[in-house]
Amino acid sequence: MKEMKSSTAVTAHIRNLKKCRRCAKMIPPVVAGEPVASKVLLIGQAPGSREGSFGKPFAWSAGKTLFKWFKTIGLDEEEVRNRIYFAAVCRCFPGKEKGHDRVPDAQEIQNCSRWLRAEFSLLKPHLVIPVGKLAIGQLLEFDKLEDVIGKSFSIQFLKTRTDIIPLPHPSGASTWHRREPGRKLLAKALQLMVKHPALQAIINKGSTKNRQ
Ligand code: SF4
C-alpha cells in the first residue's frame, strides 16, 4: 500500500516536471526517466541533443557505456531503467556551445535543483549515484575525480542520510575512465555499488522474479 502511494506520487512528480519551462535558454522537452519509487537514485548531468527525441535519459552513446558498466555487475539496461530512479542536475538539453554540449549555468542548476530536492524528499534514497563531475559536485566538495571515484561517502542531504558512490561521466569525449587510474577506480566504484544493500535489494528483486 505504502509502495503504491509513493509510486503514484513519483508519477505525479514526473508529470509536473515535464511541464517545466523555467529556463529560457534550455531546449525542451524535459527528459525524465521511469517513475520508479526506488531507493537508488542516479543523477546525470543534463540530456544531450538526442535524448529528447527518445524521451529518456542516457539514450545515446554515453548511455551505451553506462549500461555496459551496469551489465558488469549483473543488471541489464531494462532492469536499471525500471528499478533505479534517473534524475539529473538539469533535465533539458542546454544546446551547443563551441561544438560541444553547453554546460548548464549556475542559475539553470539552481532552477532545476528544486526537482532534485523534491525527489530526495519523495524517495528518501539509501544510495545515490552521481555520474560525472557536475553531478558529483552537487553533493560533494572535491578537486579531482581521483579523490572521489572508487569511494563511498555518507552524507546528509536535506533531511535524508544517504550513501554516495560517484561514477565518472561515460561520455565518449572523456577518456578518464579508459586509462589508469580511472579504469581501476571505476571498477572499485562498481564493486562498492554491487555490495550496497540498496542495490543488492534491486538485484535480488530481479532474481526472485526470474524464479517465479
Ligand atoms: S532545466 Fe530544469 S528547471 Fe530548467 S526548464 Fe528544464 S526542467 Fe525546468
mmCIF file with all atom_site columns, C-alpha atoms and ligand atoms in Angstrom:
data_model
loop_
_atom_site.group_PDB
_atom_site.id
_atom_site.type_symbol
_atom_site.label_atom_id
_atom_site.label_alt_id
_atom_site.label_comp_id
_atom_site.label_asym_id
_atom_site.label_entity_id
_atom_site.label_seq_id
_atom_site.pdbx_PDB_ins_code
_atom_site.Cartn_x
_atom_site.Cartn_y
_atom_site.Cartn_z
_atom_site.occupancy
_atom_site.B_iso_or_equiv
_atom_site.pdbx_formal_charge
_atom_site.auth_seq_id
_atom_site.auth_comp_id
_atom_site.auth_asym_id
_atom_site.auth_atom_id
_atom_site.pdbx_PDB_model_num
ATOM   1   C  CA  . MET A 1 1   ? 0.000  0.000   0.000   1.00 0.00 ? 1   MET A CA  1
ATOM   2   C  CA  . LYS A 1 2   ? 2.811  2.369   1.028   1.00 0.00 ? 2   LYS A CA  1
ATOM   3   C  CA  . GLU A 1 3   ? 4.736  1.383   -2.128  1.00 0.00 ? 3   GLU A CA  1
ATOM   4   C  CA  . MET A 1 4   ? 1.682  2.087   -4.322  1.00 0.00 ? 4   MET A CA  1
ATOM   5   C  CA  . LYS A 1 5   ? 1.260  5.520   -2.701  1.00 0.00 ? 5   LYS A CA  1
ATOM   6   C  CA  . SER A 1 6   ? 4.870  6.502   -3.349  1.00 0.00 ? 6   SER A CA  1
ATOM   7   C  CA  . SER A 1 7   ? 4.784  5.291   -6.921  1.00 0.00 ? 7   SER A CA  1
ATOM   8   C  CA  . THR A 1 8   ? 1.657  7.420   -7.538  1.00 0.00 ? 8   THR A CA  1
ATOM   9   C  CA  . ALA A 1 9   ? 3.493  10.392  -6.014  1.00 0.00 ? 9   ALA A CA  1
ATOM   10  C  CA  . VAL A 1 10  ? 6.524  9.769   -8.244  1.00 0.00 ? 10  VAL A CA  1
ATOM   11  C  CA  . THR A 1 11  ? 4.293  9.572   -11.332 1.00 0.00 ? 11  THR A CA  1
ATOM   12  C  CA  . ALA A 1 12  ? 2.672  12.904  -10.370 1.00 0.00 ? 12  ALA A CA  1
ATOM   13  C  CA  . HIS A 1 13  ? 6.120  14.405  -9.763  1.00 0.00 ? 13  HIS A CA  1
ATOM   14  C  CA  . ILE A 1 14  ? 7.316  13.430  -13.248 1.00 0.00 ? 14  ILE A CA  1
ATOM   15  C  CA  . ARG A 1 15  ? 4.110  14.766  -14.815 1.00 0.00 ? 15  ARG A CA  1
ATOM   16  C  CA  . ASN A 1 16  ? 4.769  18.160  -13.201 1.00 0.00 ? 16  ASN A CA  1
ATOM   17  C  CA  . LEU A 1 17  ? 8.467  18.072  -14.044 1.00 0.00 ? 17  LEU A CA  1
ATOM   18  C  CA  . LYS A 1 18  ? 7.671  17.548  -17.734 1.00 0.00 ? 18  LYS A CA  1
ATOM   19  C  CA  . LYS A 1 19  ? 5.672  20.787  -17.790 1.00 0.00 ? 19  LYS A CA  1
ATOM   20  C  CA  . CYS A 1 20  ? 8.604  22.872  -16.514 1.00 0.00 ? 20  CYS A CA  1
ATOM   21  C  CA  . ARG A 1 21  ? 9.780  25.706  -18.811 1.00 0.00 ? 21  ARG A CA  1
ATOM   22  C  CA  . ARG A 1 22  ? 11.618 27.767  -16.237 1.00 0.00 ? 22  ARG A CA  1
ATOM   23  C  CA  . CYS A 1 23  ? 14.931 28.232  -18.093 1.00 0.00 ? 23  CYS A CA  1
ATOM   24  C  CA  . ALA A 1 24  ? 14.778 30.462  -21.169 1.00 0.00 ? 24  ALA A CA  1
ATOM   25  C  CA  . LYS A 1 25  ? 17.951 29.098  -22.814 1.00 0.00 ? 25  LYS A CA  1
ATOM   26  C  CA  . MET A 1 26  ? 17.166 25.420  -22.244 1.00 0.00 ? 26  MET A CA  1
ATOM   27  C  CA  . ILE A 1 27  ? 15.744 23.435  -25.152 1.00 0.00 ? 27  ILE A CA  1
ATOM   28  C  CA  . PRO A 1 28  ? 12.650 21.359  -24.322 1.00 0.00 ? 28  PRO A CA  1
ATOM   29  C  CA  . PRO A 1 29  ? 11.406 18.692  -23.942 1.00 0.00 ? 29  PRO A CA  1
ATOM   30  C  CA  . VAL A 1 30  ? 12.148 17.901  -20.329 1.00 0.00 ? 30  VAL A CA  1
ATOM   31  C  CA  . VAL A 1 31  ? 13.772 14.471  -20.268 1.00 0.00 ? 31  VAL A CA  1
ATOM   32  C  CA  . ALA A 1 32  ? 12.798 12.192  -17.392 1.00 0.00 ? 32  ALA A CA  1
ATOM   33  C  CA  . GLY A 1 33  ? 13.220 8.512   -16.600 1.00 0.00 ? 33  GLY A CA  1
ATOM   34  C  CA  . GLU A 1 34  ? 10.671 5.936   -15.477 1.00 0.00 ? 34  GLU A CA  1
ATOM   35  C  CA  . PRO A 1 35  ? 8.504  6.827   -12.457 1.00 0.00 ? 35  PRO A CA  1
ATOM   36  C  CA  . VAL A 1 36  ? 10.099 4.232   -10.192 1.00 0.00 ? 36  VAL A CA  1
ATOM   37  C  CA  . ALA A 1 37  ? 9.788  4.587   -6.433  1.00 0.00 ? 37  ALA A CA  1
ATOM   38  C  CA  . SER A 1 38  ? 13.361 3.411   -5.944  1.00 0.00 ? 38  SER A CA  1
ATOM   39  C  CA  . LYS A 1 39  ? 15.789 3.659   -3.032  1.00 0.00 ? 39  LYS A CA  1
ATOM   40  C  CA  . VAL A 1 40  ? 18.582 4.072   -5.580  1.00 0.00 ? 40  VAL A CA  1
ATOM   41  C  CA  . LEU A 1 41  ? 18.827 7.431   -7.304  1.00 0.00 ? 41  LEU A CA  1
ATOM   42  C  CA  . LEU A 1 42  ? 21.149 8.106   -10.233 1.00 0.00 ? 42  LEU A CA  1
ATOM   43  C  CA  . ILE A 1 43  ? 21.990 11.725  -11.081 1.00 0.00 ? 43  ILE A CA  1
ATOM   44  C  CA  . GLY A 1 44  ? 23.256 12.581  -14.564 1.00 0.00 ? 44  GLY A CA  1
ATOM   45  C  CA  . GLN A 1 45  ? 24.435 15.968  -15.850 1.00 0.00 ? 45  GLN A CA  1
ATOM   46  C  CA  . ALA A 1 46  ? 21.875 17.032  -18.485 1.00 0.00 ? 46  ALA A CA  1
ATOM   47  C  CA  . PRO A 1 47  ? 20.431 15.332  -21.573 1.00 0.00 ? 47  PRO A CA  1
ATOM   48  C  CA  . GLY A 1 48  ? 22.275 15.560  -24.866 1.00 0.00 ? 48  GLY A CA  1
ATOM   49  C  CA  . SER A 1 49  ? 20.742 16.511  -28.222 1.00 0.00 ? 49  SER A CA  1
ATOM   50  C  CA  . ARG A 1 50  ? 19.280 13.028  -28.886 1.00 0.00 ? 50  ARG A CA  1
ATOM   51  C  CA  . GLU A 1 51  ? 17.649 12.211  -25.552 1.00 0.00 ? 51  GLU A CA  1
ATOM   52  C  CA  . GLY A 1 52  ? 14.635 14.474  -26.134 1.00 0.00 ? 52  GLY A CA  1
ATOM   53  C  CA  . SER A 1 53  ? 13.542 12.550  -29.225 1.00 0.00 ? 53  SER A CA  1
ATOM   54  C  CA  . PHE A 1 54  ? 13.997 9.203   -27.463 1.00 0.00 ? 54  PHE A CA  1
ATOM   55  C  CA  . GLY A 1 55  ? 12.160 10.544  -24.406 1.00 0.00 ? 55  GLY A CA  1
ATOM   56  C  CA  . LYS A 1 56  ? 14.577 9.035   -21.899 1.00 0.00 ? 56  LYS A CA  1
ATOM   57  C  CA  . PRO A 1 57  ? 17.910 9.926   -20.295 1.00 0.00 ? 57  PRO A CA  1
ATOM   58  C  CA  . PHE A 1 58  ? 21.166 8.225   -21.363 1.00 0.00 ? 58  PHE A CA  1
ATOM   59  C  CA  . ALA A 1 59  ? 19.553 7.127   -24.633 1.00 0.00 ? 59  ALA A CA  1
ATOM   60  C  CA  . TRP A 1 60  ? 22.614 7.609   -26.838 1.00 0.00 ? 60  TRP A CA  1
ATOM   61  C  CA  . SER A 1 61  ? 26.360 6.875   -26.768 1.00 0.00 ? 61  SER A CA  1
ATOM   62  C  CA  . ALA A 1 62  ? 27.073 7.824   -23.112 1.00 0.00 ? 62  ALA A CA  1
ATOM   63  C  CA  . GLY A 1 63  ? 24.138 5.596   -22.152 1.00 0.00 ? 63  GLY A CA  1
ATOM   64  C  CA  . LYS A 1 64  ? 25.615 2.632   -24.039 1.00 0.00 ? 64  LYS A CA  1
ATOM   65  C  CA  . THR A 1 65  ? 28.767 2.917   -21.924 1.00 0.00 ? 65  THR A CA  1
ATOM   66  C  CA  . LEU A 1 66  ? 26.829 3.488   -18.692 1.00 0.00 ? 66  LEU A CA  1
ATOM   67  C  CA  . PHE A 1 67  ? 24.662 0.409   -19.234 1.00 0.00 ? 67  PHE A CA  1
ATOM   68  C  CA  . LYS A 1 68  ? 27.745 -1.625  -20.141 1.00 0.00 ? 68  LYS A CA  1
ATOM   69  C  CA  . TRP A 1 69  ? 29.122 -0.748  -16.703 1.00 0.00 ? 69  TRP A CA  1
ATOM   70  C  CA  . PHE A 1 70  ? 25.885 -1.878  -15.033 1.00 0.00 ? 70  PHE A CA  1
ATOM   71  C  CA  . LYS A 1 71  ? 25.962 -5.111  -17.042 1.00 0.00 ? 71  LYS A CA  1
ATOM   72  C  CA  . THR A 1 72  ? 29.299 -5.991  -15.390 1.00 0.00 ? 72  THR A CA  1
ATOM   73  C  CA  . ILE A 1 73  ? 27.516 -6.008  -12.022 1.00 0.00 ? 73  ILE A CA  1
ATOM   74  C  CA  . GLY A 1 74  ? 24.566 -8.087  -13.208 1.00 0.00 ? 74  GLY A CA  1
ATOM   75  C  CA  . LEU A 1 75  ? 21.931 -5.540  -14.291 1.00 0.00 ? 75  LEU A CA  1
ATOM   76  C  CA  . ASP A 1 76  ? 20.842 -5.031  -17.881 1.00 0.00 ? 76  ASP A CA  1
ATOM   77  C  CA  . GLU A 1 77  ? 19.546 -1.723  -19.282 1.00 0.00 ? 77  GLU A CA  1
ATOM   78  C  CA  . GLU A 1 78  ? 15.872 -2.574  -18.833 1.00 0.00 ? 78  GLU A CA  1
ATOM   79  C  CA  . GLU A 1 79  ? 16.409 -3.621  -15.217 1.00 0.00 ? 79  GLU A CA  1
ATOM   80  C  CA  . VAL A 1 80  ? 18.396 -0.472  -14.490 1.00 0.00 ? 80  VAL A CA  1
ATOM   81  C  CA  . ARG A 1 81  ? 15.762 1.815   -16.039 1.00 0.00 ? 81  ARG A CA  1
ATOM   82  C  CA  . ASN A 1 82  ? 12.887 0.028   -14.295 1.00 0.00 ? 82  ASN A CA  1
ATOM   83  C  CA  . ARG A 1 83  ? 14.478 -0.188  -10.864 1.00 0.00 ? 83  ARG A CA  1
ATOM   84  C  CA  . ILE A 1 84  ? 16.683 2.883   -10.463 1.00 0.00 ? 84  ILE A CA  1
ATOM   85  C  CA  . TYR A 1 85  ? 15.275 6.415   -10.467 1.00 0.00 ? 85  TYR A CA  1
ATOM   86  C  CA  . PHE A 1 86  ? 17.048 8.611   -13.051 1.00 0.00 ? 86  PHE A CA  1
ATOM   87  C  CA  . ALA A 1 87  ? 17.454 12.257  -12.069 1.00 0.00 ? 87  ALA A CA  1
ATOM   88  C  CA  . ALA A 1 88  ? 19.834 14.895  -13.456 1.00 0.00 ? 88  ALA A CA  1
ATOM   89  C  CA  . VAL A 1 89  ? 21.365 18.214  -12.493 1.00 0.00 ? 89  VAL A CA  1
ATOM   90  C  CA  . CYS A 1 90  ? 19.349 19.740  -15.381 1.00 0.00 ? 90  CYS A CA  1
ATOM   91  C  CA  . ARG A 1 91  ? 16.560 17.970  -17.248 1.00 0.00 ? 91  ARG A CA  1
ATOM   92  C  CA  . CYS A 1 92  ? 16.576 19.861  -20.566 1.00 0.00 ? 92  CYS A CA  1
ATOM   93  C  CA  . PHE A 1 93  ? 19.147 19.975  -23.378 1.00 0.00 ? 93  PHE A CA  1
ATOM   94  C  CA  . PRO A 1 94  ? 21.328 23.067  -22.810 1.00 0.00 ? 94  PRO A CA  1
ATOM   95  C  CA  . GLY A 1 95  ? 22.185 23.416  -26.534 1.00 0.00 ? 95  GLY A CA  1
ATOM   96  C  CA  . LYS A 1 96  ? 25.609 23.562  -28.145 1.00 0.00 ? 96  LYS A CA  1
ATOM   97  C  CA  . GLU A 1 97  ? 28.491 25.919  -27.416 1.00 0.00 ? 97  GLU A CA  1
ATOM   98  C  CA  . LYS A 1 98  ? 31.741 25.846  -29.415 1.00 0.00 ? 98  LYS A CA  1
ATOM   99  C  CA  . GLY A 1 99  ? 30.812 22.469  -30.861 1.00 0.00 ? 99  GLY A CA  1
ATOM   100 C  CA  . HIS A 1 100 ? 30.117 20.806  -27.501 1.00 0.00 ? 100 HIS A CA  1
ATOM   101 C  CA  . ASP A 1 101 ? 27.057 20.431  -25.312 1.00 0.00 ? 101 ASP A CA  1
ATOM   102 C  CA  . ARG A 1 102 ? 26.819 23.630  -23.270 1.00 0.00 ? 102 ARG A CA  1
ATOM   103 C  CA  . VAL A 1 103 ? 27.387 23.186  -19.541 1.00 0.00 ? 103 VAL A CA  1
ATOM   104 C  CA  . PRO A 1 104 ? 24.295 24.462  -17.680 1.00 0.00 ? 104 PRO A CA  1
ATOM   105 C  CA  . ASP A 1 105 ? 24.897 27.796  -15.951 1.00 0.00 ? 105 ASP A CA  1
ATOM   106 C  CA  . ALA A 1 106 ? 24.580 28.418  -12.214 1.00 0.00 ? 106 ALA A CA  1
ATOM   107 C  CA  . GLN A 1 107 ? 21.051 29.850  -12.490 1.00 0.00 ? 107 GLN A CA  1
ATOM   108 C  CA  . GLU A 1 108 ? 19.815 26.855  -14.522 1.00 0.00 ? 108 GLU A CA  1
ATOM   109 C  CA  . ILE A 1 109 ? 21.357 24.460  -11.996 1.00 0.00 ? 109 ILE A CA  1
ATOM   110 C  CA  . GLN A 1 110 ? 19.687 26.389  -9.203  1.00 0.00 ? 110 GLN A CA  1
ATOM   111 C  CA  . ASN A 1 111 ? 16.341 26.355  -11.074 1.00 0.00 ? 111 ASN A CA  1
ATOM   112 C  CA  . CYS A 1 112 ? 16.453 22.620  -11.657 1.00 0.00 ? 112 CYS A CA  1
ATOM   113 C  CA  . SER A 1 113 ? 17.684 21.751  -8.162  1.00 0.00 ? 113 SER A CA  1
ATOM   114 C  CA  . ARG A 1 114 ? 14.150 22.120  -6.846  1.00 0.00 ? 114 ARG A CA  1
ATOM   115 C  CA  . TRP A 1 115 ? 13.208 18.978  -8.786  1.00 0.00 ? 115 TRP A CA  1
ATOM   116 C  CA  . LEU A 1 116 ? 16.118 17.085  -7.276  1.00 0.00 ? 116 LEU A CA  1
ATOM   117 C  CA  . ARG A 1 117 ? 15.217 18.290  -3.800  1.00 0.00 ? 117 ARG A CA  1
ATOM   118 C  CA  . ALA A 1 118 ? 11.639 17.106  -4.345  1.00 0.00 ? 118 ALA A CA  1
ATOM   119 C  CA  . GLU A 1 119 ? 12.956 13.703  -5.445  1.00 0.00 ? 119 GLU A CA  1
ATOM   120 C  CA  . PHE A 1 120 ? 15.058 13.373  -2.307  1.00 0.00 ? 120 PHE A CA  1
ATOM   121 C  CA  . SER A 1 121 ? 12.077 14.052  -0.100  1.00 0.00 ? 121 SER A CA  1
ATOM   122 C  CA  . LEU A 1 122 ? 9.830  11.721  -2.113  1.00 0.00 ? 122 LEU A CA  1
ATOM   123 C  CA  . LEU A 1 123 ? 12.207 8.782   -2.424  1.00 0.00 ? 123 LEU A CA  1
ATOM   124 C  CA  . LYS A 1 124 ? 14.495 9.153   0.605   1.00 0.00 ? 124 LYS A CA  1
ATOM   125 C  CA  . PRO A 1 125 ? 17.184 7.253   -1.299  1.00 0.00 ? 125 PRO A CA  1
ATOM   126 C  CA  . HIS A 1 126 ? 19.608 4.946   0.512   1.00 0.00 ? 126 HIS A CA  1
ATOM   127 C  CA  . LEU A 1 127 ? 22.103 5.073   -2.341  1.00 0.00 ? 127 LEU A CA  1
ATOM   128 C  CA  . VAL A 1 128 ? 22.808 7.963   -4.712  1.00 0.00 ? 128 VAL A CA  1
ATOM   129 C  CA  . ILE A 1 129 ? 24.993 7.534   -7.803  1.00 0.00 ? 129 ILE A CA  1
ATOM   130 C  CA  . PRO A 1 130 ? 26.078 10.903  -9.216  1.00 0.00 ? 130 PRO A CA  1
ATOM   131 C  CA  . VAL A 1 131 ? 27.521 10.479  -12.711 1.00 0.00 ? 131 VAL A CA  1
ATOM   132 C  CA  . GLY A 1 132 ? 30.195 12.943  -13.799 1.00 0.00 ? 132 GLY A CA  1
ATOM   133 C  CA  . LYS A 1 133 ? 31.790 15.996  -12.203 1.00 0.00 ? 133 LYS A CA  1
ATOM   134 C  CA  . LEU A 1 134 ? 28.802 18.326  -12.392 1.00 0.00 ? 134 LEU A CA  1
ATOM   135 C  CA  . ALA A 1 135 ? 26.502 15.819  -10.660 1.00 0.00 ? 135 ALA A CA  1
ATOM   136 C  CA  . ILE A 1 136 ? 29.106 14.816  -8.057  1.00 0.00 ? 136 ILE A CA  1
ATOM   137 C  CA  . GLY A 1 137 ? 29.722 18.499  -7.300  1.00 0.00 ? 137 GLY A CA  1
ATOM   138 C  CA  . GLN A 1 138 ? 26.086 18.980  -6.249  1.00 0.00 ? 138 GLN A CA  1
ATOM   139 C  CA  . LEU A 1 139 ? 26.680 16.627  -3.311  1.00 0.00 ? 139 LEU A CA  1
ATOM   140 C  CA  . LEU A 1 140 ? 30.391 16.569  -2.509  1.00 0.00 ? 140 LEU A CA  1
ATOM   141 C  CA  . GLU A 1 141 ? 33.239 19.063  -2.469  1.00 0.00 ? 141 GLU A CA  1
ATOM   142 C  CA  . PHE A 1 142 ? 36.143 17.680  -4.430  1.00 0.00 ? 142 PHE A CA  1
ATOM   143 C  CA  . ASP A 1 143 ? 39.045 18.636  -6.602  1.00 0.00 ? 143 ASP A CA  1
ATOM   144 C  CA  . LYS A 1 144 ? 39.841 15.703  -8.883  1.00 0.00 ? 144 LYS A CA  1
ATOM   145 C  CA  . LEU A 1 145 ? 37.826 12.629  -9.917  1.00 0.00 ? 145 LEU A CA  1
ATOM   146 C  CA  . GLU A 1 146 ? 40.619 10.516  -8.395  1.00 0.00 ? 146 GLU A CA  1
ATOM   147 C  CA  . ASP A 1 147 ? 39.597 11.873  -4.986  1.00 0.00 ? 147 ASP A CA  1
ATOM   148 C  CA  . VAL A 1 148 ? 36.015 10.561  -5.176  1.00 0.00 ? 148 VAL A CA  1
ATOM   149 C  CA  . ILE A 1 149 ? 35.688 7.668   -7.668  1.00 0.00 ? 149 ILE A CA  1
ATOM   150 C  CA  . GLY A 1 150 ? 36.104 4.263   -6.027  1.00 0.00 ? 150 GLY A CA  1
ATOM   151 C  CA  . LYS A 1 151 ? 34.945 5.618   -2.675  1.00 0.00 ? 151 LYS A CA  1
ATOM   152 C  CA  . SER A 1 152 ? 31.688 5.691   -0.744  1.00 0.00 ? 152 SER A CA  1
ATOM   153 C  CA  . PHE A 1 153 ? 30.529 8.716   1.248   1.00 0.00 ? 153 PHE A CA  1
ATOM   154 C  CA  . SER A 1 154 ? 27.747 9.056   3.777   1.00 0.00 ? 154 SER A CA  1
ATOM   155 C  CA  . ILE A 1 155 ? 26.085 12.472  3.692   1.00 0.00 ? 155 ILE A CA  1
ATOM   156 C  CA  . GLN A 1 156 ? 23.045 14.262  4.975   1.00 0.00 ? 156 GLN A CA  1
ATOM   157 C  CA  . PHE A 1 157 ? 21.171 15.884  2.073   1.00 0.00 ? 157 PHE A CA  1
ATOM   158 C  CA  . LEU A 1 158 ? 18.122 17.840  3.144   1.00 0.00 ? 158 LEU A CA  1
ATOM   159 C  CA  . LYS A 1 159 ? 16.662 15.515  5.784   1.00 0.00 ? 159 LYS A CA  1
ATOM   160 C  CA  . THR A 1 160 ? 17.946 12.303  4.231   1.00 0.00 ? 160 THR A CA  1
ATOM   161 C  CA  . ARG A 1 161 ? 21.108 10.434  5.271   1.00 0.00 ? 161 ARG A CA  1
ATOM   162 C  CA  . THR A 1 162 ? 22.326 8.610   2.219   1.00 0.00 ? 162 THR A CA  1
ATOM   163 C  CA  . ASP A 1 163 ? 25.378 6.870   0.772   1.00 0.00 ? 163 ASP A CA  1
ATOM   164 C  CA  . ILE A 1 164 ? 27.000 8.387   -2.290  1.00 0.00 ? 164 ILE A CA  1
ATOM   165 C  CA  . ILE A 1 165 ? 29.027 6.312   -4.739  1.00 0.00 ? 165 ILE A CA  1
ATOM   166 C  CA  . PRO A 1 166 ? 30.164 8.544   -7.615  1.00 0.00 ? 166 PRO A CA  1
ATOM   167 C  CA  . LEU A 1 167 ? 30.847 7.387   -11.163 1.00 0.00 ? 167 LEU A CA  1
ATOM   168 C  CA  . PRO A 1 168 ? 32.820 9.209   -13.874 1.00 0.00 ? 168 PRO A CA  1
ATOM   169 C  CA  . HIS A 1 169 ? 30.897 10.518  -16.883 1.00 0.00 ? 169 HIS A CA  1
ATOM   170 C  CA  . PRO A 1 170 ? 30.597 7.786   -19.531 1.00 0.00 ? 170 PRO A CA  1
ATOM   171 C  CA  . SER A 1 171 ? 30.701 10.307  -22.393 1.00 0.00 ? 171 SER A CA  1
ATOM   172 C  CA  . GLY A 1 172 ? 32.848 9.397   -25.399 1.00 0.00 ? 172 GLY A CA  1
ATOM   173 C  CA  . ALA A 1 173 ? 34.528 12.802  -25.019 1.00 0.00 ? 173 ALA A CA  1
ATOM   174 C  CA  . SER A 1 174 ? 36.049 11.696  -21.709 1.00 0.00 ? 174 SER A CA  1
ATOM   175 C  CA  . THR A 1 175 ? 38.995 9.315   -21.632 1.00 0.00 ? 175 THR A CA  1
ATOM   176 C  CA  . TRP A 1 176 ? 39.367 9.380   -17.833 1.00 0.00 ? 176 TRP A CA  1
ATOM   177 C  CA  . HIS A 1 177 ? 37.611 6.048   -17.276 1.00 0.00 ? 177 HIS A CA  1
ATOM   178 C  CA  . ARG A 1 178 ? 39.584 4.344   -20.053 1.00 0.00 ? 178 ARG A CA  1
ATOM   179 C  CA  . ARG A 1 179 ? 43.074 4.971   -18.672 1.00 0.00 ? 179 ARG A CA  1
ATOM   180 C  CA  . GLU A 1 180 ? 44.699 4.442   -15.287 1.00 0.00 ? 180 GLU A CA  1
ATOM   181 C  CA  . PRO A 1 181 ? 43.992 5.189   -12.541 1.00 0.00 ? 181 PRO A CA  1
ATOM   182 C  CA  . GLY A 1 182 ? 40.444 5.773   -13.903 1.00 0.00 ? 182 GLY A CA  1
ATOM   183 C  CA  . ARG A 1 183 ? 39.892 2.160   -15.008 1.00 0.00 ? 183 ARG A CA  1
ATOM   184 C  CA  . LYS A 1 184 ? 40.817 0.699   -11.629 1.00 0.00 ? 184 LYS A CA  1
ATOM   185 C  CA  . LEU A 1 185 ? 38.859 3.321   -9.703  1.00 0.00 ? 185 LEU A CA  1
ATOM   186 C  CA  . LEU A 1 186 ? 35.768 2.785   -11.870 1.00 0.00 ? 186 LEU A CA  1
ATOM   187 C  CA  . ALA A 1 187 ? 35.961 -0.986  -11.222 1.00 0.00 ? 187 ALA A CA  1
ATOM   188 C  CA  . LYS A 1 188 ? 36.260 -0.250  -7.496  1.00 0.00 ? 188 LYS A CA  1
ATOM   189 C  CA  . ALA A 1 189 ? 33.201 2.043   -7.604  1.00 0.00 ? 189 ALA A CA  1
ATOM   190 C  CA  . LEU A 1 190 ? 31.150 -0.638  -9.379  1.00 0.00 ? 190 LEU A CA  1
ATOM   191 C  CA  . GLN A 1 191 ? 32.174 -3.191  -6.744  1.00 0.00 ? 191 GLN A CA  1
ATOM   192 C  CA  . LEU A 1 192 ? 31.137 -0.813  -3.960  1.00 0.00 ? 192 LEU A CA  1
ATOM   193 C  CA  . MET A 1 193 ? 27.802 -0.303  -5.723  1.00 0.00 ? 193 MET A CA  1
ATOM   194 C  CA  . VAL A 1 194 ? 27.066 -4.010  -6.111  1.00 0.00 ? 194 VAL A CA  1
ATOM   195 C  CA  . LYS A 1 195 ? 27.786 -4.648  -2.416  1.00 0.00 ? 195 LYS A CA  1
ATOM   196 C  CA  . HIS A 1 196 ? 25.481 -1.843  -1.273  1.00 0.00 ? 196 HIS A CA  1
ATOM   197 C  CA  . PRO A 1 197 ? 22.284 -3.211  0.365   1.00 0.00 ? 197 PRO A CA  1
ATOM   198 C  CA  . ALA A 1 198 ? 20.017 -0.919  -1.701  1.00 0.00 ? 198 ALA A CA  1
ATOM   199 C  CA  . LEU A 1 199 ? 21.479 -2.196  -4.983  1.00 0.00 ? 199 LEU A CA  1
ATOM   200 C  CA  . GLN A 1 200 ? 21.537 -5.759  -3.653  1.00 0.00 ? 200 GLN A CA  1
ATOM   201 C  CA  . ALA A 1 201 ? 17.791 -5.442  -2.972  1.00 0.00 ? 201 ALA A CA  1
ATOM   202 C  CA  . ILE A 1 202 ? 17.277 -4.411  -6.593  1.00 0.00 ? 202 ILE A CA  1
ATOM   203 C  CA  . ILE A 1 203 ? 19.362 -7.289  -7.928  1.00 0.00 ? 203 ILE A CA  1
ATOM   204 C  CA  . ASN A 1 204 ? 17.620 -9.800  -5.635  1.00 0.00 ? 204 ASN A CA  1
ATOM   205 C  CA  . LYS A 1 205 ? 14.214 -8.489  -6.691  1.00 0.00 ? 205 LYS A CA  1
ATOM   206 C  CA  . GLY A 1 206 ? 15.154 -9.488  -10.238 1.00 0.00 ? 206 GLY A CA  1
ATOM   207 C  CA  . SER A 1 207 ? 16.320 -12.971 -9.298  1.00 0.00 ? 207 SER A CA  1
ATOM   208 C  CA  . THR A 1 208 ? 13.134 -13.625 -7.263  1.00 0.00 ? 208 THR A CA  1
ATOM   209 C  CA  . LYS A 1 209 ? 11.072 -12.520 -10.281 1.00 0.00 ? 209 LYS A CA  1
ATOM   210 C  CA  . ASN A 1 210 ? 13.063 -14.780 -12.614 1.00 0.00 ? 210 ASN A CA  1
ATOM   211 C  CA  . ARG A 1 211 ? 12.420 -17.778 -10.343 1.00 0.00 ? 211 ARG A CA  1
ATOM   212 C  CA  . GLN A 1 212 ? 8.628  -17.214 -10.319 1.00 0.00 ? 212 GLN A CA  1
HETATM 213 S  S1  . SF4 B 2 .   ? 16.383 22.611  -16.948 1.00 0.00 ? 1   SF4 B S1  1
HETATM 214 FE FE1 . SF4 B 2 .   ? 15.081 22.042  -15.244 1.00 0.00 ? 1   SF4 B FE1 1
HETATM 215 S  S2  . SF4 B 2 .   ? 14.348 23.960  -14.349 1.00 0.00 ? 1   SF4 B S2  1
HETATM 216 FE FE2 . SF4 B 2 .   ? 15.159 24.410  -16.386 1.00 0.00 ? 1   SF4 B FE2 1
HETATM 217 S  S3  . SF4 B 2 .   ? 13.373 24.292  -17.747 1.00 0.00 ? 1   SF4 B S3  1
HETATM 218 FE FE3 . SF4 B 2 .   ? 14.339 22.258  -17.788 1.00 0.00 ? 1   SF4 B FE3 1
HETATM 219 S  S4  . SF4 B 2 .   ? 13.286 21.108  -16.167 1.00 0.00 ? 1   SF4 B S4  1
HETATM 220 FE FE4 . SF4 B 2 .   ? 12.829 23.276  -15.832 1.00 0.00 ? 1   SF4 B FE4 1
#
